[in-house]
Short mmCIF file of C-alpha atoms in Angstrom, two decimals:
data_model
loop_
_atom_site.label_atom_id
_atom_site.label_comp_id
_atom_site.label_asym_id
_atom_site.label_seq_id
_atom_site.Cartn_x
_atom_site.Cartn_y
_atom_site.Cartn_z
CA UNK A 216 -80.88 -29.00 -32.68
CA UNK A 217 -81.12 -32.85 -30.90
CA UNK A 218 -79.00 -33.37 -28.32
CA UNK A 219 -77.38 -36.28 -30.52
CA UNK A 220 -76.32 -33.89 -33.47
CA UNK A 221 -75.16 -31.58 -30.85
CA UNK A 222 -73.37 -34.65 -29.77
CA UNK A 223 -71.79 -35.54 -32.68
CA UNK A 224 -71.01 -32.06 -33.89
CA UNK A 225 -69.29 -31.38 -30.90
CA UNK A 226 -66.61 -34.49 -31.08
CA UNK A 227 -66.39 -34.15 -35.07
CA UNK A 228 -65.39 -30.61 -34.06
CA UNK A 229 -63.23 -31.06 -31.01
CA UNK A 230 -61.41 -33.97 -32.81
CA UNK A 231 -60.29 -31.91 -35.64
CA UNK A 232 -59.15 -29.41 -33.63
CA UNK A 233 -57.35 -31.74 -31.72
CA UNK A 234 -56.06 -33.59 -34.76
CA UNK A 235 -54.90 -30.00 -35.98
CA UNK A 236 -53.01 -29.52 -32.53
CA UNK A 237 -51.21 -33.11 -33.08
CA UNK A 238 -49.87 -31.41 -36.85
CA UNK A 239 -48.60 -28.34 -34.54
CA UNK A 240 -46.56 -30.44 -32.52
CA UNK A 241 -45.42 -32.74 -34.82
CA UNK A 242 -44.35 -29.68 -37.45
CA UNK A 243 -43.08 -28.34 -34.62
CA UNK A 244 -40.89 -31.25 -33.94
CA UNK A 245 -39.81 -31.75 -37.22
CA UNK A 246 -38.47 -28.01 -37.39
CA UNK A 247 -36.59 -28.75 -34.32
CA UNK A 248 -35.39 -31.47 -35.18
CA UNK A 249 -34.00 -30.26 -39.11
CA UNK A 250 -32.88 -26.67 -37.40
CA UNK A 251 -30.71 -28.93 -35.11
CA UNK A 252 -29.27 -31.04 -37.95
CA UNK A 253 -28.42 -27.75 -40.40
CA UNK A 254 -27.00 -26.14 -36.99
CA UNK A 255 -24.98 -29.32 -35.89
CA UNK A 256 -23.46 -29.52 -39.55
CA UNK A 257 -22.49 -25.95 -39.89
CA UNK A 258 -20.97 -25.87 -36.20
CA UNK A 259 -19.14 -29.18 -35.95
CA UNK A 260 -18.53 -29.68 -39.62
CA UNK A 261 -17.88 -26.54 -41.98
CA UNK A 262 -17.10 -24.27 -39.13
CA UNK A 263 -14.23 -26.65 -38.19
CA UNK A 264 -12.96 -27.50 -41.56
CA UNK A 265 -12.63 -23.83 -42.42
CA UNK A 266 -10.53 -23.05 -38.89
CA UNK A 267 -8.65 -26.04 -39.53
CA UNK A 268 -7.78 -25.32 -42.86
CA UNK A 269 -6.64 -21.67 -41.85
CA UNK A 270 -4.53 -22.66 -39.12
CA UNK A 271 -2.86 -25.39 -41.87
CA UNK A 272 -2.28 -22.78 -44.15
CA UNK A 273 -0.34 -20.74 -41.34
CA UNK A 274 1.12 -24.12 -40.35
CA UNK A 275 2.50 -23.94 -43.77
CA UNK A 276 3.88 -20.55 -44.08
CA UNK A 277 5.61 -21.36 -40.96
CA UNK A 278 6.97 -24.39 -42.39
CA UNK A 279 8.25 -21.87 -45.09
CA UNK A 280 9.83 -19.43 -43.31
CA UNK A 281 11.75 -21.73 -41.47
CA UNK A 282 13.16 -23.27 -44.20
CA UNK A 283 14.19 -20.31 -45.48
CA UNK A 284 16.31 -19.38 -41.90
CA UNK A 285 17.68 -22.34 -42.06
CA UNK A 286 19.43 -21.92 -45.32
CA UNK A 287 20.09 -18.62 -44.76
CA UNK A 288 21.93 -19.13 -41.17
CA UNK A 289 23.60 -22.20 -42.95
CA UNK A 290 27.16 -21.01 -41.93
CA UNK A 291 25.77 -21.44 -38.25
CA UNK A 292 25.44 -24.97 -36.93
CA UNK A 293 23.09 -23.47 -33.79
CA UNK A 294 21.32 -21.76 -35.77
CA UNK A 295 20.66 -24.69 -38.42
CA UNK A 296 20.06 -26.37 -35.35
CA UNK A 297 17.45 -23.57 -33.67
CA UNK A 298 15.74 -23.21 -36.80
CA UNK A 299 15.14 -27.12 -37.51
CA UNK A 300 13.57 -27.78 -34.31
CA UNK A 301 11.28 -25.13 -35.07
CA UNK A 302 10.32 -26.35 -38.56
CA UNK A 303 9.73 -29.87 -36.84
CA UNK A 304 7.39 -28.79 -34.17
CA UNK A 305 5.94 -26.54 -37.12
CA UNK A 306 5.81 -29.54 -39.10
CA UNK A 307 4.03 -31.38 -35.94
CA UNK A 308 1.41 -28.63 -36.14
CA UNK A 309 0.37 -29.51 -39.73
CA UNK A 310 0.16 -33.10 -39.08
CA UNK A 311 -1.85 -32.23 -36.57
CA UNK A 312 -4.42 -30.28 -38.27
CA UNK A 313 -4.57 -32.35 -41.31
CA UNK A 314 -5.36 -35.91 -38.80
CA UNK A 315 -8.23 -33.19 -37.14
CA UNK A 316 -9.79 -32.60 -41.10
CA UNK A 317 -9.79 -35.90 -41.68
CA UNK A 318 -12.04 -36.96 -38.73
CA UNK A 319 -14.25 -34.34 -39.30
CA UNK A 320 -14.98 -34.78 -43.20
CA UNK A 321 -17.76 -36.43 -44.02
CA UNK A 322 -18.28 -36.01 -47.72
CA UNK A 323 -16.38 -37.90 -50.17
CA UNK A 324 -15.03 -35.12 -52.10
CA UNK A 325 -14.24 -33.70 -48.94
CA UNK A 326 -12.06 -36.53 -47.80
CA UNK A 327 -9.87 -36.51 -51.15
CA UNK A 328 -9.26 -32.65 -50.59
CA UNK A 329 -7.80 -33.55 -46.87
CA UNK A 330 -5.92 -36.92 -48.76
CA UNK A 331 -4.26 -34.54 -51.41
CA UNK A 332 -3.34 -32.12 -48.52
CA UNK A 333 -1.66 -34.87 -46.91
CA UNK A 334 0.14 -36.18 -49.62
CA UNK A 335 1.54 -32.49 -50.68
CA UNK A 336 2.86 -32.40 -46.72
CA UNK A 337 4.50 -36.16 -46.91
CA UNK A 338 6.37 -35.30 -50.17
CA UNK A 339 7.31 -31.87 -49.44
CA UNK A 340 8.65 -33.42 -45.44
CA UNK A 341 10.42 -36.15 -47.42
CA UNK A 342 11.94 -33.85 -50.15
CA UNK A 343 13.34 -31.60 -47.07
CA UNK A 344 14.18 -33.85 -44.97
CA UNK A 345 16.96 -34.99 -47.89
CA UNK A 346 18.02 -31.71 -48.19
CA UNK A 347 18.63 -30.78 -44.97
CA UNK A 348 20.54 -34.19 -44.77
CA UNK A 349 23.45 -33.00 -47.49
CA UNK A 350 23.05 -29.59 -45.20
CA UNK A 351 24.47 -31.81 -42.39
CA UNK A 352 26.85 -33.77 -44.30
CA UNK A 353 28.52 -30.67 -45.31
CA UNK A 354 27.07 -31.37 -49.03
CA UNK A 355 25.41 -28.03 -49.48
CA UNK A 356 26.76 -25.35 -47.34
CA UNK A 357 25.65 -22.21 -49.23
CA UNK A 358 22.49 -20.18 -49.03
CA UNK A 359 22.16 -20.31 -53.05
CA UNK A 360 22.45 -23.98 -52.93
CA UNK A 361 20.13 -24.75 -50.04
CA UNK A 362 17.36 -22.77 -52.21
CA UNK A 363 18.51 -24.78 -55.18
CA UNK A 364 17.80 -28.27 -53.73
CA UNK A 365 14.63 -27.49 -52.36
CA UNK A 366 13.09 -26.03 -55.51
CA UNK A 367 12.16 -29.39 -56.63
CA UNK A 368 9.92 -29.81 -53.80
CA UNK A 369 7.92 -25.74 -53.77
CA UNK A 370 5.47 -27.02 -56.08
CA UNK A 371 4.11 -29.69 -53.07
CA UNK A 372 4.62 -26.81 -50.25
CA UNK A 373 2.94 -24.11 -52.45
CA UNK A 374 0.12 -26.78 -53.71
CA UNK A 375 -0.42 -27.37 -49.97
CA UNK A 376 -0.93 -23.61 -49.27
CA UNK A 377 -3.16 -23.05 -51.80
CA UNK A 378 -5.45 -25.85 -51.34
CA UNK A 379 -5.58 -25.14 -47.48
CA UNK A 380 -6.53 -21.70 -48.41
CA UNK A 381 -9.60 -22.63 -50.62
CA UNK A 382 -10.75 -25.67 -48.06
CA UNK A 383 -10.93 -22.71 -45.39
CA UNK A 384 -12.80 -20.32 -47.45
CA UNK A 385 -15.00 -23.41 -48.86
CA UNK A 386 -16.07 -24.25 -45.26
CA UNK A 387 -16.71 -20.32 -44.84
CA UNK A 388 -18.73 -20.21 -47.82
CA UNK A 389 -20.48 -23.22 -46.96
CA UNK A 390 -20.77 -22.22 -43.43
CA UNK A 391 -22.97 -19.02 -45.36
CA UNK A 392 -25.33 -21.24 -47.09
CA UNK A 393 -25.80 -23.62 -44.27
CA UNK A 394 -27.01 -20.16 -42.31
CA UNK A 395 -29.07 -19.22 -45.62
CA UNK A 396 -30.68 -22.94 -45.25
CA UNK A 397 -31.41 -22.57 -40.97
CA UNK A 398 -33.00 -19.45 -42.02
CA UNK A 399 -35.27 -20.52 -44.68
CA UNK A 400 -36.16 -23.64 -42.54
CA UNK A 401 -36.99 -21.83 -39.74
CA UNK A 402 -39.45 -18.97 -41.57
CA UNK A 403 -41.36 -22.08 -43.10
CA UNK A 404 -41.83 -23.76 -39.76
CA UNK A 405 -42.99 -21.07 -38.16
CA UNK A 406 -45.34 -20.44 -41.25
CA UNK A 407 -46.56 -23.84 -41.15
CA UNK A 408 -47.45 -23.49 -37.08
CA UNK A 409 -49.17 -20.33 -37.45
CA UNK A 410 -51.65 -21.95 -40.45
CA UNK A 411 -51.99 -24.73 -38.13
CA UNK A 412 -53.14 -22.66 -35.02
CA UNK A 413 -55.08 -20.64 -37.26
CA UNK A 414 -56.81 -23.26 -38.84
CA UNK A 415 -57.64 -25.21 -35.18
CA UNK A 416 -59.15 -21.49 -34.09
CA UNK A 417 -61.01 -21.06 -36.91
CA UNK A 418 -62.59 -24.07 -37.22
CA UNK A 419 -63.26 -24.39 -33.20
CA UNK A 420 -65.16 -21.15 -33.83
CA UNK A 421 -66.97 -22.39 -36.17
CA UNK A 422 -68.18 -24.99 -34.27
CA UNK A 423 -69.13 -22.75 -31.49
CA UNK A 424 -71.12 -20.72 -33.65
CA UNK A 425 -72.95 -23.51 -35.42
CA UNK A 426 -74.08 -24.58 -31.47
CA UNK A 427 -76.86 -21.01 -31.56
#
């Protein structure tokens, strides 16, 4: 073989192999790079809507249960008292969580979950907040009544609950397929790298053998 082929041979060879090693670390980029953004998304996203959305739910049943003292105890003006300032700091809670879901939604259909949340919350705070005003004013001072008066406001309480409860177990579900997704992406990186590699050793041998 001239010198000149050999030449040749040996840069056509050593520059696909080179050009194959390039494709390795750019695939290998790329799968860095899309395993970070599925990994971000489940852990700052879904993973935080669904804890969010649990602790609202239990933000809610607290909300519930103090209610419920309240009228109960409503012979007791400490006790009305007591139990109020726990339903407000309860009701602080919720606020709370519902202002952290909606910085952290993204989607669009996401966001008008959170803004329904929040507008079952305002009414429901609004209806008892009127309540527990004729409470004070000595307008309702039995345990039947109490229950009465804030019937007309359960269905915004219980829609509250219920929605919080299938936003967390959405972002758990979601949370699932995001983990599906990292895993799928990350078997068909590494399948793409080892073709690569493969590819650069076979055809470097081949270019070795080709030199006898």
């Amino acid at each position: 073989m001239k010198k000149n082929d050999l030449n040749r041979r040996l840069k056509f060879s050593f520059g696909v192999v080179f050009a194959m090693l390039l494709l390795v670390g750019g695939t290998g980029y790329w799968g860095i790079h899309t395993l970070s953004a599925v990994s971000t998304r489940a852990l700052q996203v879904e993973a935080k809507i669904a804890e969010n959305s649990a602790r609202l739910r239990a933000d809610v049943l607290g909300l519930r249960r103090f209610e419920k003292d309240i009228f109960i105890n409503i012979d007791s003006k400490e006790k009305v008292a007591e139990y109020a300032t726990k339903w407000k700091d309860q009701l602080s809670h919720a606020q709370a969580r519902i202002a952290d879901l909606e910085r952290i939604t993204v989607s669009q259909q996401d966001k008008e979950v959170v803004k329904v949340m929040k507008g079952n919350l305002e009414a429901y705070n609004a209806g008892f907040n009127k309540v527990f005003a004729s409470v004070q004013s000595n307008a309702i001072t039995t345990t039947q009544q109490g229950n009465q008066a804030i019937n007309q406001y359960k269905n915004e309480i219980h829609g509250l609950e219920k929605v919080a409860q299938d936003f967390a177990a959405g972002g758990v579900n979601r949370m699932a397929e995001e983990g599906r997704t990292l895993q799928g992406s990350a078997v068909k990186v590494t399948v793409a790298m080892l073709c690569l590699i493969l590819s650069s050793v076979v055809i470097l041998a081949v270019a070795v053998f080709s030199l006898k």
